[in-house]
């Protein structure tokens, strides 16, 4: 449709078109995301191919020092006088070899790698009074994963070692000098400064985030739960069974509960994001309005809810609304109600109460954000609008709202996904209650996926389903992000801000 | 009624920008002023109402913490103001041998102090490297962190617990264990401070580099002094977070009462124990936790506001 035609439409028609094109673009967004993924895979394989080819040519054209480095890492570096690098390479290789082929087979990498396909076959059993421990599936899985990580790191380092040989050979041929150990150290403070800064954080994230996530993804494909707990019992691979259980369409298994919880998670995230957004903006506009005094005081009062640790404020508020809490007892004392209102015992009441209390938590935060942005809106926009006779509401709709939406678009997205994972509010307020016999896995009517996951882990020790839920939360978040990002026409260009 | 006198008794207004003369009836102007006043009044009414709603729970909390444990009940009662004001609950918390509160408080404080130093170090190095240095794999790191961030944080709870147990950092070692967990992955929360570093003009670095400064000198001598607001923001956030963490703290310290942090200890008073007996003690503990944290937060409010607004705008 041409622009001209678009302007001829009436308001409702325009809105309809807007909504229509929003949904029309969803498939496009998905396709774009898939395309990017495919490109990524292709480039990955191309890079791999180029690397392997390079390995062959380096071997063919290299001298004996280079060739020997294929076997003994760091040999070439040492032979060419770069002792520091050479020794580090060699040490790494030694550590790797010792770990993989340790004489005490129980602890070697090869042992765990070999058992990874079954996760252990020897059951723990009792011989008289003594317990004879068999295989420990948990260890096998964990150290198996560790070994795989280690092997990948080894291959990478080995590749770097060969690349260095190639570069050094070329440098020497063209008459350059090689870098000394001192040069290397100096460069860590200059050209390679990013390595210095990122080394520790990368190590931390690898050990405490990437490795655990990888492990848990694998757990989703095992039967690791209360009845298969090492060291007493073994667990093993079960393929997609757990996913089938959770996504099943019949009501007998976890499928119904999962859909119920997912639906509430999305409803909750929607309200928690947008209700807070608009109310917070409204409050910011009120406080910032010309002629309102004591701006700072109003802000500070609201900000109190951010300052006070949530476990104090939310736990207290949760007790305020309990059947014997202040709200109910006072309402009864004043004779407004005869029996306590079911704030936490009726599913609908509980959900509404949570959303309302969350407004209490969320408004201050959005008020602060909106205040910052409102101050950036050029004042002359409002001035000219006022001269043209616009009233407050029109100015809000034509200036404030579009500007806010434009600037905070990405924030809305992160806030939505953040709310999907908003553990604290639900856990401290209702703990997922009220519980229901219709729901499996100890889930309650106000449980989000994330609190359900928590219950699965802590109460039921049903690790396999917890892992599946975790993965599904990831999928939901990723899909929402991909779609929205691909629908925003110009993906933010990072360098533009600088 | 002095407002009325201010209104000019004219019926022609010259609109300079539009360059036209408009006729405006004086009574219309007056009604506009009246309208303005009505709007302001209703805003004030709303703000006062909101202030009451926002402050009420905290005021109630303080009231109930002063209710006498000995002569009244320590549970939930159907009135607000204590019949007898006393410091019973506070004395019990701080002096009674069966109260672990001081220990919990100490644990939390230690965790918070260590985190505020180490976490700040991690966050600033990551955000600085990603914002102002250009190197191969930079985009890749940012994408990986983005993807990792989409996994729910509690997914990996059991495996983290196991890793810590191998290191002897659970139960009795819960405090260093928690510090390790909080700090290790904290580099992933680099967004806000990266946004801040992005706004510092690049020409600063470039001119220093031309003068022969190394990149690490640029970081230490040029950028860090300018980054005071974001440093304070990061410290503040790192300091406040451990006070409210229940999930990891309860899991890592599982069953070892003296190694709880305040959140775990007080949560269990309200939810696991017979909370009717512990309710006012919970309130008193809550006040003791909330007061220093709140004072610190309000004192540094300015930096917090800069942080969140900057972060939200940059996304």
Short mmCIF file of C-alpha atoms in Angstrom, two decimals, chain A:
data_model
loop_
_atom_site.label_atom_id
_atom_site.label_comp_id
_atom_site.label_asym_id
_atom_site.label_seq_id
_atom_site.Cartn_x
_atom_site.Cartn_y
_atom_site.Cartn_z
CA UNK A 1 0.00 0.00 0.00
CA UNK A 2 1.41 3.38 -0.91
CA UNK A 3 1.96 5.99 1.75
CA UNK A 4 -0.69 8.23 0.27
CA UNK A 5 -3.37 5.61 0.55
CA UNK A 6 -2.37 4.98 4.12
CA UNK A 7 -2.96 8.59 5.06
CA UNK A 8 -6.44 8.48 3.59
CA UNK A 9 -7.52 5.81 6.04
CA UNK A 10 -9.48 6.69 9.12
CA UNK A 11 -8.02 6.23 12.57
CA UNK A 12 -9.55 2.84 13.42
CA UNK A 13 -8.54 1.56 10.01
CA UNK A 14 -4.98 2.68 10.61
CA UNK A 15 -4.92 0.95 13.94
CA UNK A 16 -6.27 -2.24 12.45
CA UNK A 17 -3.63 -2.09 9.78
CA UNK A 18 -0.98 -1.56 12.41
CA UNK A 19 -2.09 -4.59 14.39
CA UNK A 20 -2.45 -6.61 11.21
CA UNK A 21 1.01 -5.81 9.98
CA UNK A 22 2.38 -6.61 13.42
CA UNK A 23 1.10 -10.14 13.17
CA UNK A 24 1.88 -10.35 9.48
CA UNK A 25 5.49 -9.67 10.31
CA UNK A 26 5.76 -12.48 12.84
CA UNK A 27 6.41 -15.18 10.21
CA UNK A 28 8.91 -12.85 8.59
CA UNK A 29 10.61 -12.44 11.95
CA UNK A 30 10.80 -16.18 12.45
CA UNK A 31 12.15 -16.69 8.95
CA UNK A 32 14.78 -14.00 9.49
CA UNK A 33 15.85 -15.61 12.72
CA UNK A 34 16.14 -19.02 11.08
CA UNK A 35 18.08 -17.53 8.19
CA UNK A 36 20.57 -16.00 10.59
CA UNK A 37 20.92 -19.31 12.36
CA UNK A 38 21.56 -21.09 9.07
CA UNK A 39 24.15 -18.49 8.08
CA UNK A 40 25.85 -19.05 11.41
CA UNK A 41 26.02 -22.80 10.91
CA UNK A 42 27.32 -22.41 7.37
CA UNK A 43 30.03 -19.98 8.40
CA UNK A 44 30.97 -22.28 11.25
CA UNK A 45 31.56 -25.17 8.88
CA UNK A 46 33.40 -22.99 6.39
CA UNK A 47 35.71 -21.81 9.16
CA UNK A 48 36.30 -25.39 10.23
CA UNK A 49 37.15 -26.43 6.68
CA UNK A 50 39.56 -23.55 6.21
CA UNK A 51 41.29 -24.43 9.47
CA UNK A 52 41.80 -28.05 8.52
CA UNK A 53 43.13 -27.06 5.11
CA UNK A 54 45.52 -24.66 6.78
CA UNK A 55 46.76 -27.43 9.06
CA UNK A 56 47.80 -29.50 6.04
CA UNK A 57 49.53 -26.71 4.17
CA UNK A 58 51.39 -25.61 7.29
CA UNK A 59 52.66 -29.13 7.75
CA UNK A 60 53.65 -29.46 4.12
CA UNK A 61 55.45 -26.13 3.89
CA UNK A 62 56.82 -25.98 7.42
CA UNK A 63 60.35 -26.86 8.55
CA UNK A 64 61.12 -29.68 11.00
CA UNK A 65 60.60 -27.48 14.06
CA UNK A 66 57.07 -26.73 12.95
CA UNK A 67 56.39 -30.34 12.05
CA UNK A 68 57.56 -31.60 15.42
CA UNK A 69 55.27 -29.09 17.11
CA UNK A 70 52.33 -31.09 15.79
CA UNK A 71 53.33 -33.75 18.29
CA UNK A 72 55.08 -31.83 21.04
CA UNK A 73 53.30 -28.59 21.69
CA UNK A 74 55.52 -25.59 22.16
CA UNK A 75 58.57 -27.27 20.60
CA UNK A 76 58.77 -24.81 17.75
CA UNK A 77 58.46 -21.85 20.10
CA UNK A 78 61.27 -23.12 22.31
CA UNK A 79 63.49 -23.98 19.36
CA UNK A 80 63.09 -20.46 18.03
CA UNK A 81 63.92 -18.89 21.37
CA UNK A 82 60.43 -18.07 22.65
CA UNK A 83 60.91 -20.03 25.85
CA UNK A 84 58.06 -18.47 27.78
CA UNK A 85 55.39 -19.37 25.28
CA UNK A 86 56.92 -22.73 24.51
CA UNK A 87 57.00 -23.84 28.12
CA UNK A 88 53.39 -22.76 28.68
CA UNK A 89 52.27 -24.77 25.66
CA UNK A 90 54.24 -27.77 26.80
CA UNK A 91 52.91 -27.56 30.35
CA UNK A 92 49.36 -27.42 29.07
CA UNK A 93 49.90 -30.50 26.96
CA UNK A 94 51.45 -32.36 29.87
CA UNK A 95 48.57 -31.51 32.19
CA UNK A 96 46.12 -32.61 29.54
CA UNK A 97 47.89 -35.90 28.94
CA UNK A 98 48.18 -36.65 32.62
CA UNK A 99 44.50 -35.93 33.13
CA UNK A 100 43.38 -38.02 30.20
CA UNK A 101 45.60 -41.05 30.76
CA UNK A 102 46.17 -41.08 34.50
CA UNK A 103 47.44 -44.38 35.85
CA UNK A 104 44.69 -44.35 38.47
CA UNK A 105 41.98 -44.99 35.93
CA UNK A 106 39.16 -44.00 38.30
CA UNK A 107 40.06 -40.35 37.93
CA UNK A 108 41.21 -40.10 34.34
CA UNK A 109 39.39 -38.30 31.62
CA UNK A 110 39.28 -41.37 29.41
CA UNK A 111 37.50 -43.35 32.10
CA UNK A 112 34.68 -40.83 32.39
CA UNK A 113 34.48 -40.33 28.66
CA UNK A 114 34.10 -44.05 28.16
CA UNK A 115 31.26 -44.31 30.65
CA UNK A 116 29.44 -41.27 29.32
CA UNK A 117 27.36 -43.27 26.87
CA UNK A 118 25.74 -45.36 29.65
CA UNK A 119 26.31 -43.14 32.70
CA UNK A 120 27.47 -46.16 34.62
CA UNK A 121 26.45 -49.81 34.72
CA UNK A 122 27.60 -51.07 38.11
CA UNK A 123 24.91 -50.62 40.74
CA UNK A 124 25.70 -49.83 44.35
CA UNK A 125 24.83 -52.81 46.51
CA UNK A 126 25.08 -53.99 50.08
CA UNK A 127 27.37 -56.79 51.05
CA UNK A 128 26.39 -57.73 54.55
CA UNK A 129 26.67 -54.47 56.45
CA UNK A 130 29.05 -52.86 54.04
CA UNK A 131 27.90 -50.74 51.13
CA UNK A 132 29.89 -51.37 48.00
CA UNK A 133 29.71 -48.31 45.80
CA UNK A 134 29.28 -48.86 42.11
CA UNK A 135 29.31 -46.23 39.42
CA UNK A 136 28.19 -42.73 40.27
CA UNK A 137 26.18 -41.40 37.34
CA UNK A 138 26.39 -37.83 38.60
CA UNK A 139 30.20 -37.87 38.65
CA UNK A 140 30.35 -39.58 35.31
CA UNK A 141 28.13 -36.99 33.68
CA UNK A 142 29.87 -34.07 35.35
CA UNK A 143 33.43 -35.16 34.68
CA UNK A 144 32.45 -36.39 31.25
CA UNK A 145 31.26 -32.88 30.42
CA UNK A 146 34.38 -31.42 31.98
CA UNK A 147 36.54 -33.72 29.89
CA UNK A 148 34.76 -32.65 26.73
CA UNK A 149 35.36 -29.01 27.63
CA UNK A 150 38.98 -29.83 28.32
CA UNK A 151 39.39 -31.60 24.99
CA UNK A 152 37.91 -28.65 23.13
CA UNK A 153 40.27 -26.32 24.98
CA UNK A 154 43.15 -28.62 24.10
CA UNK A 155 42.31 -28.73 20.41
CA UNK A 156 42.03 -24.96 20.37
CA UNK A 157 45.39 -24.50 22.09
CA UNK A 158 46.99 -27.04 19.82
CA UNK A 159 45.70 -25.11 16.83
CA UNK A 160 47.05 -21.84 18.24
CA UNK A 161 50.38 -23.53 18.80
CA UNK A 162 50.59 -24.50 15.15
CA UNK A 163 49.44 -21.15 13.92
CA UNK A 164 52.20 -19.53 15.93
CA UNK A 165 54.77 -21.73 14.30
CA UNK A 166 53.54 -20.68 10.91
CA UNK A 167 53.58 -17.00 11.78
CA UNK A 168 57.02 -17.21 13.36
CA UNK A 169 58.44 -19.00 10.37
CA UNK A 170 57.15 -16.28 8.09
CA UNK A 171 58.47 -13.55 10.39
CA UNK A 172 61.94 -15.08 10.50
CA UNK A 173 61.96 -15.56 6.75
CA UNK A 174 61.21 -11.91 6.15
CA UNK A 175 63.97 -10.95 8.56
CA UNK A 176 61.87 -9.78 11.54
CA UNK A 177 62.68 -10.47 15.15
CA UNK A 178 60.37 -12.62 17.25
CA UNK A 179 58.60 -11.30 20.33
CA UNK A 180 60.32 -11.97 23.63
CA UNK A 181 58.54 -12.95 26.81
CA UNK A 182 58.85 -9.36 27.96
CA UNK A 183 57.13 -8.14 24.80
CA UNK A 184 54.33 -10.59 25.48
CA UNK A 185 53.87 -9.34 29.01
CA UNK A 186 53.94 -5.74 27.85
CA UNK A 187 51.35 -6.41 25.21
CA UNK A 188 49.01 -7.72 27.88
CA UNK A 189 48.94 -4.18 29.16
CA UNK A 190 48.41 -2.68 25.75
CA UNK A 191 47.36 -4.42 22.53
CA UNK A 192 46.18 -7.49 24.39
CA UNK A 193 44.72 -5.55 27.30
CA UNK A 194 41.29 -7.09 26.69
CA UNK A 195 42.74 -10.49 27.51
CA UNK A 196 43.96 -9.24 30.87
CA UNK A 197 40.58 -7.75 31.66
CA UNK A 198 38.46 -10.64 30.46
CA UNK A 199 40.53 -13.56 31.73
CA UNK A 200 39.07 -13.82 35.21
CA UNK A 201 35.44 -13.08 34.28
CA UNK A 202 35.62 -15.60 31.44
CA UNK A 203 36.96 -18.27 33.74
CA UNK A 204 34.21 -17.54 36.27
CA UNK A 205 31.44 -17.61 33.71
CA UNK A 206 32.76 -20.79 32.11
CA UNK A 207 32.98 -22.74 35.35
CA UNK A 208 29.91 -21.35 37.11
CA UNK A 209 27.53 -20.68 34.22
CA UNK A 210 28.42 -22.35 30.95
CA UNK A 211 29.51 -25.70 32.36
CA UNK A 212 26.48 -25.97 34.70
CA UNK A 213 24.04 -25.01 31.96
CA UNK A 214 25.57 -27.55 29.63
CA UNK A 215 25.32 -30.17 32.37
CA UNK A 216 21.67 -29.37 33.07
CA UNK A 217 20.76 -29.51 29.38
CA UNK A 218 22.14 -33.03 29.38
CA UNK A 219 20.25 -33.87 32.58
CA UNK A 220 17.03 -33.07 30.71
CA UNK A 221 17.69 -36.18 28.63
CA UNK A 222 18.25 -38.50 31.61
CA UNK A 223 15.99 -39.94 34.31
CA UNK A 224 17.78 -38.17 37.17
CA UNK A 225 15.12 -37.75 39.86
CA UNK A 226 14.23 -38.78 43.40
CA UNK A 227 14.17 -42.49 42.54
CA UNK A 228 17.45 -42.36 40.63
CA UNK A 229 19.73 -40.56 43.05
CA UNK A 230 23.45 -41.27 43.05
CA UNK A 231 25.38 -42.63 44.79
CA UNK A 232 22.73 -45.20 45.75
CA UNK A 233 21.12 -45.52 42.36
CA UNK A 234 22.17 -45.03 38.76
CA UNK A 235 20.50 -42.80 36.24
CA UNK A 236 20.75 -43.08 32.51
CA UNK A 237 19.83 -41.54 29.18
CA UNK A 238 16.15 -41.58 28.22
CA UNK A 239 16.12 -39.39 25.12
CA UNK A 240 13.16 -37.06 24.68
CA UNK A 241 10.96 -38.82 27.29
CA UNK A 242 10.95 -35.90 29.71
CA UNK A 243 10.02 -33.43 27.01
CA UNK A 244 7.20 -35.70 25.91
CA UNK A 245 5.97 -35.93 29.47
CA UNK A 246 5.87 -32.19 29.91
CA UNK A 247 4.47 -31.35 26.51
CA UNK A 248 1.96 -34.20 26.34
CA UNK A 249 -1.54 -33.14 25.38
CA UNK A 250 -3.36 -35.55 27.69
CA UNK A 251 -4.31 -34.43 31.15
CA UNK A 252 -2.89 -37.41 32.98
CA UNK A 253 0.73 -36.31 33.01
CA UNK A 254 2.46 -32.97 33.45
CA UNK A 255 1.20 -31.53 30.17
CA UNK A 256 -1.87 -29.83 31.62
CA UNK A 257 0.03 -28.33 34.50
CA UNK A 258 2.72 -27.08 32.19
CA UNK A 259 0.24 -25.29 29.94
CA UNK A 260 -1.55 -23.86 32.96
CA UNK A 261 1.66 -22.51 34.45
CA UNK A 262 2.95 -21.23 31.12
CA UNK A 263 -0.27 -19.36 30.45
CA UNK A 264 -0.19 -17.67 33.84
CA UNK A 265 3.50 -16.87 33.37
CA UNK A 266 2.72 -15.03 30.14
CA UNK A 267 -0.34 -13.26 31.59
CA UNK A 268 1.69 -12.23 34.59
CA UNK A 269 4.62 -11.00 32.50
CA UNK A 270 2.23 -8.98 30.33
CA UNK A 271 0.55 -7.22 33.24
CA UNK A 272 3.69 -6.83 35.29
CA UNK A 273 5.38 -5.15 32.35
CA UNK A 274 2.73 -2.98 30.77
CA UNK A 275 0.62 -2.05 33.78
CA UNK A 276 3.71 -0.91 35.63
CA UNK A 277 4.97 0.84 32.55
CA UNK A 278 1.93 3.01 32.00
CA UNK A 279 1.20 3.68 35.65
CA UNK A 280 4.84 4.46 36.33
CA UNK A 281 4.90 6.86 33.41
CA UNK A 282 1.71 8.50 34.67
CA UNK A 283 3.20 9.02 38.11
CA UNK A 284 6.37 10.44 36.58
CA UNK A 285 4.34 12.89 34.53
CA UNK A 286 2.39 13.95 37.61
CA UNK A 287 5.48 14.53 39.68
CA UNK A 288 7.29 16.35 36.89
CA UNK A 289 4.39 18.60 36.01
CA UNK A 290 5.17 22.28 36.25
CA UNK A 291 3.88 23.78 39.44
CA UNK A 292 4.03 20.62 41.52
CA UNK A 293 6.15 21.27 44.55
CA UNK A 294 8.32 18.95 46.66
CA UNK A 295 9.24 16.84 43.62
CA UNK A 296 12.20 15.34 45.39
CA UNK A 297 10.18 14.29 48.42
CA UNK A 298 7.55 12.44 46.39
CA UNK A 299 10.25 10.61 44.50
CA UNK A 300 12.10 9.63 47.66
CA UNK A 301 8.96 8.26 49.28
CA UNK A 302 8.28 6.03 46.30
CA UNK A 303 11.88 4.94 46.00
CA UNK A 304 11.69 3.45 49.51
CA UNK A 305 10.28 0.24 48.02
CA UNK A 306 13.41 -0.15 45.93
CA UNK A 307 15.71 0.54 48.84
CA UNK A 308 14.24 -1.87 51.35
CA UNK A 309 15.27 -5.47 50.70
CA UNK A 310 12.39 -7.29 49.06
CA UNK A 311 12.34 -10.14 51.49
CA UNK A 312 11.43 -7.67 54.23
CA UNK A 313 8.85 -5.66 52.34
CA UNK A 314 7.25 -8.47 50.36
CA UNK A 315 7.12 -10.92 53.24
CA UNK A 316 5.53 -8.27 55.41
CA UNK A 317 2.99 -7.28 52.76
CA UNK A 318 2.21 -10.93 52.16
CA UNK A 319 1.40 -11.32 55.85
CA UNK A 320 -0.67 -8.13 55.76
CA UNK A 321 -3.03 -9.76 53.29
CA UNK A 322 -3.16 -13.13 55.04
CA UNK A 323 -6.45 -14.37 56.48
CA UNK A 324 -5.39 -13.21 59.94
CA UNK A 325 -3.42 -10.24 58.58
CA UNK A 326 -3.99 -6.57 59.22
CA UNK A 327 -6.09 -5.88 56.13
CA UNK A 328 -8.62 -8.60 56.82
CA UNK A 329 -8.82 -8.05 60.56
CA UNK A 330 -9.37 -4.32 60.17
CA UNK A 331 -11.98 -4.74 57.48
CA UNK A 332 -13.77 -7.15 59.77
CA UNK A 333 -13.43 -4.90 62.76
CA UNK A 334 -15.01 -2.05 60.84
CA UNK A 335 -17.78 -4.40 59.84
CA UNK A 336 -17.21 -4.11 56.09
CA UNK A 337 -16.85 -7.85 55.66
CA UNK A 338 -17.95 -10.75 57.79
CA UNK A 339 -15.33 -13.31 56.83
CA UNK A 340 -11.74 -12.81 55.65
CA UNK A 341 -11.23 -12.04 51.98
CA UNK A 342 -9.46 -14.95 50.24
CA UNK A 343 -6.41 -12.96 49.12
CA UNK A 344 -4.11 -15.97 49.07
CA UNK A 345 -6.56 -18.87 49.02
CA UNK A 346 -8.65 -18.21 45.92
CA UNK A 347 -6.78 -18.57 42.61
CA UNK A 348 -8.24 -15.48 40.96
CA UNK A 349 -7.93 -13.34 44.07
CA UNK A 350 -4.34 -14.43 44.56
CA UNK A 351 -3.41 -13.59 40.99
CA UNK A 352 -5.00 -10.17 41.09
CA UNK A 353 -3.48 -9.43 44.48
CA UNK A 354 -0.04 -10.32 43.20
CA UNK A 355 -0.39 -8.12 40.15
CA UNK A 356 -1.61 -5.21 42.26
CA UNK A 357 1.17 -5.59 44.83
CA UNK A 358 3.63 -5.80 42.00
CA UNK A 359 2.43 -2.40 40.86
CA UNK A 360 3.44 -1.16 44.28
CA UNK A 361 6.91 -2.60 43.68
CA UNK A 362 7.21 -1.59 40.05
CA UNK A 363 5.90 1.97 39.84
CA UNK A 364 8.88 3.58 41.61
CA UNK A 365 11.35 1.91 39.30
CA UNK A 366 9.52 2.99 36.16
CA UNK A 367 8.90 6.40 37.63
CA UNK A 368 12.67 6.89 37.85
CA UNK A 369 13.27 5.70 34.31
CA UNK A 370 10.42 7.74 32.88
CA UNK A 371 11.58 10.85 34.74
CA UNK A 372 14.98 10.62 33.11
CA UNK A 373 13.46 10.29 29.68
CA UNK A 374 10.75 12.91 30.14
CA UNK A 375 13.41 15.48 30.94
CA UNK A 376 15.06 14.74 27.61
CA UNK A 377 11.99 15.51 25.54
CA UNK A 378 12.60 18.91 23.95
CA UNK A 379 10.41 21.45 25.74
CA UNK A 380 9.63 23.39 22.57
CA UNK A 381 7.66 20.42 21.28
CA UNK A 382 5.17 20.95 24.07
CA UNK A 383 5.34 24.72 23.66
CA UNK A 384 4.31 24.64 20.05
CA UNK A 385 1.67 22.03 20.74
CA UNK A 386 0.20 24.24 23.42
CA UNK A 387 0.11 27.21 21.07
CA UNK A 388 -1.72 25.09 18.56
CA UNK A 389 -4.29 24.52 21.24
CA UNK A 390 -3.56 20.91 22.20
CA UNK A 391 -4.82 19.78 25.56
CA UNK A 392 -2.84 17.74 28.05
CA UNK A 393 -4.16 14.41 26.90
CA UNK A 394 -3.46 15.15 23.24
CA UNK A 395 0.07 16.20 24.08
CA UNK A 396 0.55 13.00 25.99
CA UNK A 397 -0.69 10.89 23.13
CA UNK A 398 1.10 12.71 20.36
CA UNK A 399 4.41 13.61 21.99
CA UNK A 400 5.11 11.89 25.29
CA UNK A 401 3.91 8.39 24.51
CA UNK A 402 5.56 7.95 21.09
CA UNK A 403 8.80 9.37 22.41
CA UNK A 404 8.77 7.12 25.47
CA UNK A 405 7.88 4.04 23.45
CA UNK A 406 10.59 4.79 20.95
CA UNK A 407 13.28 5.25 23.55
CA UNK A 408 12.24 2.46 25.91
CA UNK A 409 11.32 -0.18 23.33
CA UNK A 410 14.31 -2.40 24.10
CA UNK A 411 13.76 -1.86 27.81
CA UNK A 412 10.19 -3.14 27.52
CA UNK A 413 11.50 -6.30 25.93
CA UNK A 414 14.09 -6.96 28.63
CA UNK A 415 11.55 -6.13 31.28
CA UNK A 416 9.08 -8.61 29.80
CA UNK A 417 11.60 -11.43 29.78
CA UNK A 418 12.76 -10.35 33.22
CA UNK A 419 9.22 -10.70 34.50
CA UNK A 420 8.91 -14.19 33.07
CA UNK A 421 11.76 -14.99 35.45
CA UNK A 422 10.57 -12.78 38.30
CA UNK A 423 11.10 -15.23 41.10
CA UNK A 424 11.15 -12.98 44.14
CA UNK A 425 7.73 -11.41 43.87
CA UNK A 426 5.88 -14.70 43.48
CA UNK A 427 7.99 -16.69 45.89
CA UNK A 428 7.90 -14.16 48.71
CA UNK A 429 4.26 -13.15 48.26
CA UNK A 430 2.35 -16.35 47.66
CA UNK A 431 4.96 -19.09 47.30
CA UNK A 432 2.93 -20.26 44.30
CA UNK A 433 -0.12 -20.97 46.41
CA UNK A 434 -3.01 -21.73 46.37
CA UNK A 435 -2.12 -25.31 45.58
CA UNK A 436 -4.49 -27.46 43.62
CA UNK A 437 -5.09 -31.14 43.18
CA UNK A 438 -5.59 -30.55 39.46
CA UNK A 439 -1.98 -29.51 39.09
CA UNK A 440 0.89 -31.96 39.07
CA UNK A 441 4.39 -31.56 40.41
CA UNK A 442 3.42 -29.49 43.45
CA UNK A 443 2.51 -26.50 41.32
CA UNK A 444 0.06 -23.88 42.57
CA UNK A 445 -2.16 -21.42 40.79
CA UNK A 446 0.26 -18.53 41.02
CA UNK A 447 3.40 -20.50 40.22
CA UNK A 448 5.50 -19.18 37.37
CA UNK A 449 7.66 -21.56 35.39
CA UNK A 450 10.64 -20.38 37.36
CA UNK A 451 9.09 -20.97 40.80
CA UNK A 452 7.83 -24.32 39.62
CA UNK A 453 11.37 -25.15 38.56
CA UNK A 454 12.56 -24.16 42.00
CA UNK A 455 10.00 -26.42 43.69
CA UNK A 456 10.94 -29.28 41.39
CA UNK A 457 14.58 -28.90 42.36
CA UNK A 458 14.25 -28.29 46.08
CA UNK A 459 11.09 -30.09 47.19
CA UNK A 460 10.72 -32.95 44.72
CA UNK A 461 14.37 -33.34 43.67
CA UNK A 462 12.91 -34.01 40.25
CA UNK A 463 15.98 -32.72 38.46
CA UNK A 464 15.12 -34.06 35.04
CA UNK A 465 11.85 -32.15 34.81
CA UNK A 466 13.41 -29.06 36.37
CA UNK A 467 16.00 -29.16 33.62
CA UNK A 468 13.30 -29.50 30.95
CA UNK A 469 11.38 -26.56 32.40
CA UNK A 470 14.58 -24.52 32.41
CA UNK A 471 15.17 -25.29 28.76
CA UNK A 472 11.58 -24.44 27.87
CA UNK A 473 11.86 -21.12 29.69
CA UNK A 474 14.92 -20.46 27.59
CA UNK A 475 13.03 -21.37 24.42
CA UNK A 476 10.11 -19.08 25.30
CA UNK A 477 12.44 -16.18 26.09
CA UNK A 478 14.56 -16.73 23.03
CA UNK A 479 11.57 -16.93 20.70
CA UNK A 480 10.05 -13.73 22.06
CA UNK A 481 13.38 -11.95 21.76
CA UNK A 482 14.07 -13.17 18.25
CA UNK A 483 10.65 -12.22 16.98
CA UNK A 484 10.63 -8.77 18.53
CA UNK A 485 14.17 -7.96 17.50
CA UNK A 486 13.53 -8.95 13.94
CA UNK A 487 10.36 -6.90 13.86
CA UNK A 488 12.01 -3.73 15.06
CA UNK A 489 13.00 -2.41 11.62
CA UNK A 490 16.36 -0.96 12.50
CA UNK A 491 18.15 -3.09 15.00
CA UNK A 492 19.99 -0.69 17.23
CA UNK A 493 23.38 0.03 15.91
CA UNK A 494 25.74 0.01 18.83
CA UNK A 495 28.30 2.35 17.33
CA UNK A 496 25.66 4.99 16.68
CA UNK A 497 25.57 5.91 20.32
CA UNK A 498 29.23 6.64 20.56
#
